[in-house]
Short mmCIF file of C-alpha atoms in Angstrom, two decimals:
data_model
loop_
_atom_site.label_atom_id
_atom_site.label_comp_id
_atom_site.label_asym_id
_atom_site.label_seq_id
_atom_site.Cartn_x
_atom_site.Cartn_y
_atom_site.Cartn_z
CA MET G 1 0.00 0.00 0.00
CA TYR G 2 2.97 2.34 0.48
CA SER G 3 3.26 2.48 -3.32
CA CYS G 4 0.03 4.51 -3.23
CA VAL G 5 0.87 6.63 -0.20
CA ARG G 6 0.56 9.97 -2.00
CA ALA G 7 -2.87 9.01 -3.34
CA VAL G 8 -3.94 8.10 0.19
CA GLN G 9 -2.60 11.35 1.59
CA ASN G 10 -4.41 13.28 -1.14
CA GLY G 11 -7.70 11.60 -0.29
CA GLN G 12 -7.89 9.65 -3.56
CA LEU G 13 -7.80 6.26 -1.84
CA ASP G 14 -8.76 4.80 1.50
CA LEU G 15 -8.00 1.28 2.71
CA MET G 16 -10.95 -0.33 0.93
CA GLY G 17 -10.26 1.68 -2.19
CA PHE G 18 -6.70 0.43 -2.21
CA VAL G 19 -7.88 -3.19 -2.18
CA ASP G 20 -10.19 -2.48 -5.12
CA TYR G 21 -7.40 -0.66 -6.97
CA ALA G 22 -4.99 -3.55 -6.40
CA ALA G 23 -7.54 -6.06 -7.66
CA ALA G 24 -8.08 -3.96 -10.79
CA GLN G 25 -4.32 -4.12 -11.46
CA GLY G 26 -4.48 -7.91 -11.55
CA VAL G 27 -2.02 -8.57 -8.75
CA GLY G 28 -2.03 -11.71 -6.64
CA GLY G 29 -1.93 -10.11 -3.22
CA VAL G 30 -1.50 -6.97 -1.16
CA GLU G 31 0.71 -5.69 1.63
CA LEU G 32 -1.05 -3.64 4.30
CA LEU G 33 0.67 -1.15 6.62
CA ASP G 34 -0.27 -0.11 10.12
CA ILE G 35 -0.12 3.62 9.30
CA PHE G 36 -3.22 3.40 7.12
CA TRP G 37 -5.73 2.25 9.73
CA THR G 38 -8.23 4.81 10.93
CA ASP G 39 -9.91 2.35 13.34
CA ALA G 40 -8.21 -1.05 13.21
CA GLU G 41 -10.74 -2.91 15.34
CA ARG G 42 -13.60 -1.80 13.12
CA GLU G 43 -11.75 -2.12 9.83
CA ILE G 44 -9.99 -5.49 10.23
CA PRO G 45 -13.00 -7.75 9.52
CA LYS G 46 -14.17 -5.49 6.70
CA VAL G 47 -10.83 -5.30 4.90
CA LYS G 48 -10.26 -9.02 5.39
CA GLN G 49 -13.58 -9.72 3.69
CA ARG G 50 -12.88 -7.17 0.94
CA ILE G 51 -9.54 -8.86 0.16
CA ALA G 52 -11.22 -12.26 -0.03
CA ASP G 53 -14.07 -10.96 -2.18
CA ALA G 54 -11.53 -9.42 -4.57
CA GLY G 55 -9.82 -12.78 -5.01
CA LEU G 56 -6.60 -11.50 -3.48
CA LYS G 57 -4.32 -12.85 -0.80
CA LEU G 58 -2.83 -10.86 2.06
CA ALA G 59 0.91 -11.23 1.56
CA VAL G 60 2.26 -9.41 4.62
CA TYR G 61 1.30 -6.97 7.34
CA SER G 62 3.88 -4.22 7.86
CA ILE G 63 4.50 -2.09 10.92
CA GLY G 64 6.69 0.96 11.47
CA ASN G 65 8.34 0.21 14.81
CA ASN G 66 11.38 2.18 16.00
CA PHE G 67 13.45 0.84 18.89
CA ILE G 68 15.83 3.83 18.94
CA GLN G 69 14.12 5.40 21.93
CA PRO G 70 16.27 6.71 24.82
CA ASP G 71 13.27 6.48 27.15
CA ALA G 72 12.70 2.93 28.45
CA LYS G 73 8.92 3.42 28.56
CA ALA G 74 8.96 4.49 24.92
CA ARG G 75 10.86 1.33 23.98
CA GLN G 76 8.33 -0.75 25.87
CA GLN G 77 5.56 0.94 23.92
CA GLU G 78 7.34 0.12 20.66
CA LEU G 79 7.50 -3.52 21.77
CA ALA G 80 3.83 -3.44 22.71
CA ASP G 81 3.04 -2.03 19.27
CA LEU G 82 5.06 -4.81 17.62
CA ARG G 83 3.18 -7.43 19.61
CA ARG G 84 -0.09 -5.80 18.60
CA GLY G 85 1.10 -5.98 15.00
CA VAL G 86 1.62 -9.72 15.39
CA ASP G 87 -1.87 -10.07 16.85
CA ILE G 88 -3.40 -8.06 13.99
CA ALA G 89 -1.54 -10.23 11.48
CA ARG G 90 -3.11 -13.31 13.01
CA GLU G 91 -6.53 -11.67 12.89
CA LEU G 92 -5.95 -10.94 9.22
CA GLY G 93 -4.79 -14.50 8.60
CA VAL G 94 -1.23 -13.65 7.58
CA ASP G 95 1.98 -15.03 9.09
CA ILE G 96 4.59 -12.45 8.02
CA VAL G 97 5.04 -9.08 9.73
CA ARG G 98 7.55 -6.62 8.28
CA VAL G 99 9.49 -4.82 11.01
CA PHE G 100 12.19 -2.17 11.29
CA SER G 101 15.15 -1.78 13.62
CA GLY G 102 15.12 1.94 14.40
CA SER G 103 15.70 5.39 13.01
CA GLU G 104 18.80 7.52 13.40
CA ARG G 105 18.64 9.88 16.37
CA ALA G 106 21.09 12.59 17.36
CA GLY G 107 23.31 11.56 20.25
CA VAL G 108 22.59 7.82 19.95
CA SER G 109 25.67 5.80 19.02
CA GLN G 110 25.68 2.69 16.86
CA GLU G 111 26.62 0.63 19.90
CA GLN G 112 23.82 1.93 22.10
CA GLY G 113 21.29 1.73 19.32
CA MET G 114 22.10 -1.90 18.68
CA VAL G 115 21.53 -2.73 22.35
CA TRP G 116 18.00 -1.35 22.12
CA ILE G 117 17.32 -2.99 18.76
CA LEU G 118 18.43 -6.41 19.95
CA GLU G 119 16.46 -6.03 23.16
CA GLY G 120 13.29 -5.24 21.24
CA LEU G 121 13.69 -7.84 18.50
CA LEU G 122 14.61 -10.60 20.94
CA ALA G 123 11.36 -10.05 22.81
CA GLY G 124 9.41 -9.47 19.61
CA ALA G 125 10.68 -12.64 17.95
CA ALA G 126 9.82 -14.71 21.00
CA TYR G 127 6.27 -13.35 20.94
CA ALA G 128 5.95 -13.92 17.19
CA GLU G 129 7.34 -17.44 17.32
CA ALA G 130 4.79 -18.45 19.96
CA ARG G 131 2.03 -17.30 17.59
CA GLY G 132 3.32 -18.83 14.39
CA VAL G 133 4.41 -15.52 12.87
CA THR G 134 7.69 -14.59 11.18
CA LEU G 135 9.11 -11.09 11.60
CA ALA G 136 10.78 -9.85 8.40
CA LEU G 137 13.46 -7.27 9.26
CA GLU G 138 13.85 -4.69 6.51
CA ASN G 139 17.27 -3.40 5.51
CA HIS G 140 16.67 0.27 6.24
CA GLY G 141 18.65 3.17 7.63
CA ARG G 142 21.81 3.60 9.64
CA PHE G 143 21.43 0.74 12.10
CA ALA G 144 20.29 -2.03 9.77
CA GLY G 145 20.77 -0.68 6.25
CA ARG G 146 23.68 -2.86 5.15
CA SER G 147 23.47 -6.61 4.68
CA ASP G 148 26.17 -7.30 7.27
CA GLN G 149 24.21 -5.31 9.87
CA VAL G 150 21.00 -7.18 9.10
CA ARG G 151 22.68 -10.57 9.20
CA GLY G 152 24.43 -9.64 12.44
CA ILE G 153 21.14 -8.74 14.13
CA ILE G 154 19.46 -11.95 12.99
CA GLU G 155 22.37 -14.10 14.10
CA GLN G 156 22.41 -12.47 17.53
CA VAL G 157 18.65 -12.79 18.02
CA ASN G 158 19.00 -16.42 16.88
CA SER G 159 15.31 -17.11 16.33
CA SER G 160 13.63 -18.85 13.41
CA ALA G 161 10.92 -16.20 13.77
CA LEU G 162 13.23 -13.37 12.64
CA ARG G 163 14.14 -13.29 8.97
CA VAL G 164 14.80 -10.66 6.28
CA ASN G 165 12.65 -8.34 4.22
CA LEU G 166 15.08 -7.79 1.36
CA ASP G 167 14.39 -4.27 0.07
CA THR G 168 16.15 -4.08 -3.28
CA GLY G 169 16.34 -0.29 -3.30
CA ASN G 170 17.40 0.48 0.26
CA PHE G 171 20.99 -0.68 -0.12
CA LEU G 172 21.94 2.19 -2.45
CA PRO G 173 21.41 4.98 0.13
CA VAL G 174 23.83 3.22 2.50
CA GLY G 175 26.45 2.74 -0.22
CA GLN G 176 26.08 -0.98 -0.82
CA ASN G 177 25.73 -2.82 -4.13
CA PRO G 178 22.20 -4.31 -4.08
CA VAL G 179 23.20 -7.49 -5.91
CA GLU G 180 26.07 -8.20 -3.50
CA ALA G 181 23.74 -7.49 -0.59
CA ALA G 182 21.15 -9.89 -1.99
CA GLU G 183 23.83 -12.57 -2.28
CA ASP G 184 24.61 -12.05 1.40
CA LEU G 185 21.00 -12.24 2.61
CA ALA G 186 19.14 -14.43 0.12
CA ASP G 187 19.17 -17.48 2.38
CA LEU G 188 17.45 -15.48 5.14
CA ALA G 189 14.76 -13.78 3.05
CA SER G 190 11.07 -14.31 3.82
CA LEU G 191 9.90 -11.26 1.83
CA VAL G 192 11.24 -9.08 -0.99
CA HIS G 193 10.36 -5.43 -1.50
CA LEU G 194 10.77 -4.80 -5.20
CA LYS G 195 12.06 -1.24 -5.37
CA ASP G 196 14.21 0.76 -7.76
CA MET G 197 16.09 4.06 -7.41
CA ARG G 198 17.66 6.59 -9.75
CA LEU G 199 19.81 9.69 -9.42
CA ALA G 200 17.74 12.66 -8.27
CA GLN G 201 17.57 15.90 -10.22
CA GLY G 202 18.70 19.11 -8.57
CA ASP G 203 15.18 20.48 -8.21
CA GLU G 204 13.69 17.37 -6.62
CA ALA G 205 12.97 17.81 -2.94
CA SER G 206 10.77 14.93 -1.78
CA HIS G 207 11.81 11.32 -1.22
CA VAL G 208 15.47 12.18 -1.82
CA PHE G 209 18.24 10.24 -0.08
CA THR G 210 21.91 11.14 0.15
CA ALA G 211 24.28 8.22 -0.37
CA PRO G 212 27.63 8.08 1.46
CA ASP G 213 29.41 9.25 -1.72
CA GLY G 214 27.21 12.36 -1.83
CA GLN G 215 24.98 11.25 -4.69
CA MET G 216 21.32 12.19 -4.36
CA LEU G 217 18.92 9.30 -4.93
CA THR G 218 15.18 9.01 -5.32
CA GLY G 219 12.67 6.31 -6.19
CA SER G 220 11.94 5.32 -9.76
CA VAL G 221 9.62 3.18 -11.81
CA ILE G 222 10.77 -0.45 -11.63
CA GLY G 223 13.43 -1.09 -14.27
CA ASP G 224 14.16 2.58 -14.92
CA GLY G 225 16.66 2.98 -12.09
CA LEU G 226 20.08 1.89 -10.91
CA VAL G 227 19.21 -1.44 -9.28
CA ASP G 228 20.09 -4.53 -11.31
CA LEU G 229 16.82 -6.28 -10.57
CA ALA G 230 17.40 -9.03 -13.12
CA ALA G 231 20.61 -10.02 -11.34
CA ILE G 232 18.81 -9.99 -7.99
CA ARG G 233 16.13 -12.25 -9.45
CA VAL G 234 18.87 -14.71 -10.45
CA VAL G 235 20.34 -14.58 -6.94
CA MET G 236 16.99 -15.19 -5.28
CA ASP G 237 16.12 -18.03 -7.64
CA GLY G 238 19.47 -19.61 -6.92
CA ALA G 239 18.74 -19.47 -3.20
CA GLY G 240 15.38 -21.14 -3.73
CA TYR G 241 13.35 -18.10 -2.70
CA ALA G 242 9.64 -18.77 -3.23
CA GLY G 243 8.05 -15.94 -1.24
CA TRP G 244 6.29 -12.74 -2.24
CA TRP G 245 7.79 -9.99 -4.37
CA SER G 246 5.98 -6.93 -3.02
CA LEU G 247 6.10 -3.81 -5.18
CA GLU G 248 7.17 -0.69 -3.27
CA TYR G 249 7.06 2.17 -5.73
CA GLU G 250 8.50 5.43 -4.36
CA GLY G 251 8.96 7.50 -7.51
CA ALA G 252 7.87 11.03 -8.36
CA GLU G 253 5.40 9.98 -11.06
CA GLU G 254 1.70 10.04 -10.24
CA PRO G 255 1.23 6.61 -8.64
CA LEU G 256 -2.23 5.39 -9.60
CA ALA G 257 -2.17 6.00 -13.36
CA VAL G 258 1.59 6.00 -14.04
CA GLY G 259 4.04 4.86 -11.38
CA VAL G 260 2.34 1.72 -10.11
CA PRO G 261 0.99 0.39 -13.45
CA GLN G 262 4.32 0.94 -15.20
CA SER G 263 6.20 -0.66 -12.31
CA LEU G 264 3.85 -3.65 -12.28
CA ALA G 265 4.32 -4.15 -16.02
CA ALA G 266 8.08 -4.18 -15.57
CA ALA G 267 7.81 -6.45 -12.53
CA ARG G 268 5.75 -8.99 -14.46
CA LYS G 269 8.42 -9.17 -17.14
CA LEU G 270 11.11 -9.52 -14.49
CA LEU G 271 9.33 -12.32 -12.66
CA ALA G 272 7.92 -14.17 -15.68
#
């Protein structure tokens, strides 16, 4: 659903409208995000039924947790929110929950941040495992943006309930080759976010990321950017990956009529 975030923010789509839009695009399933609920308790049975009626599957439920919280009570709330995400996933009938590590915060070192991340994901993975849910940790940001960071977290948590959401685009902003990163993490992947990025123009201001080498990056239509998605497909096939490829379009093009349909067309060719 994040592929349509601007349409949601502009009032063009709500949660039910997104399901209908996805069905009209001919996709096999959808990924829902916690940020789009207005009243989860009321909406869960309705959206679950709408997805079924549309002939779709629910691929994954994604949450936006952030364990980089200096306040212990705030970290406990993040853990409570993660556990609630697991419970909602079960209510929706899905067994994969996409999670984050945490966002960069001034004054928080890598070492301290990792303590909080491991604390939260250890407890979160234990809760998920008891409920038959897999947490898919996305490569994202300073603390878990590189493949070695992601693998290190998963190895330290040491739970079969914590695996990887391989985001094909997110390695570029942290200065890592996406194909090499995929080779490092393919055996741990339970979800793939199919994303592409390109060099940003000087007058672009939104959704722009600065890579370590100073290059400005932004999202693009699938296949029009810098990520060698065909090579990543080969890597994932070689690892025996059989999970979902979830489109996450973050480009500047209008999403509903241009960005998403064009990206889906390219994705179908890639995955054929």
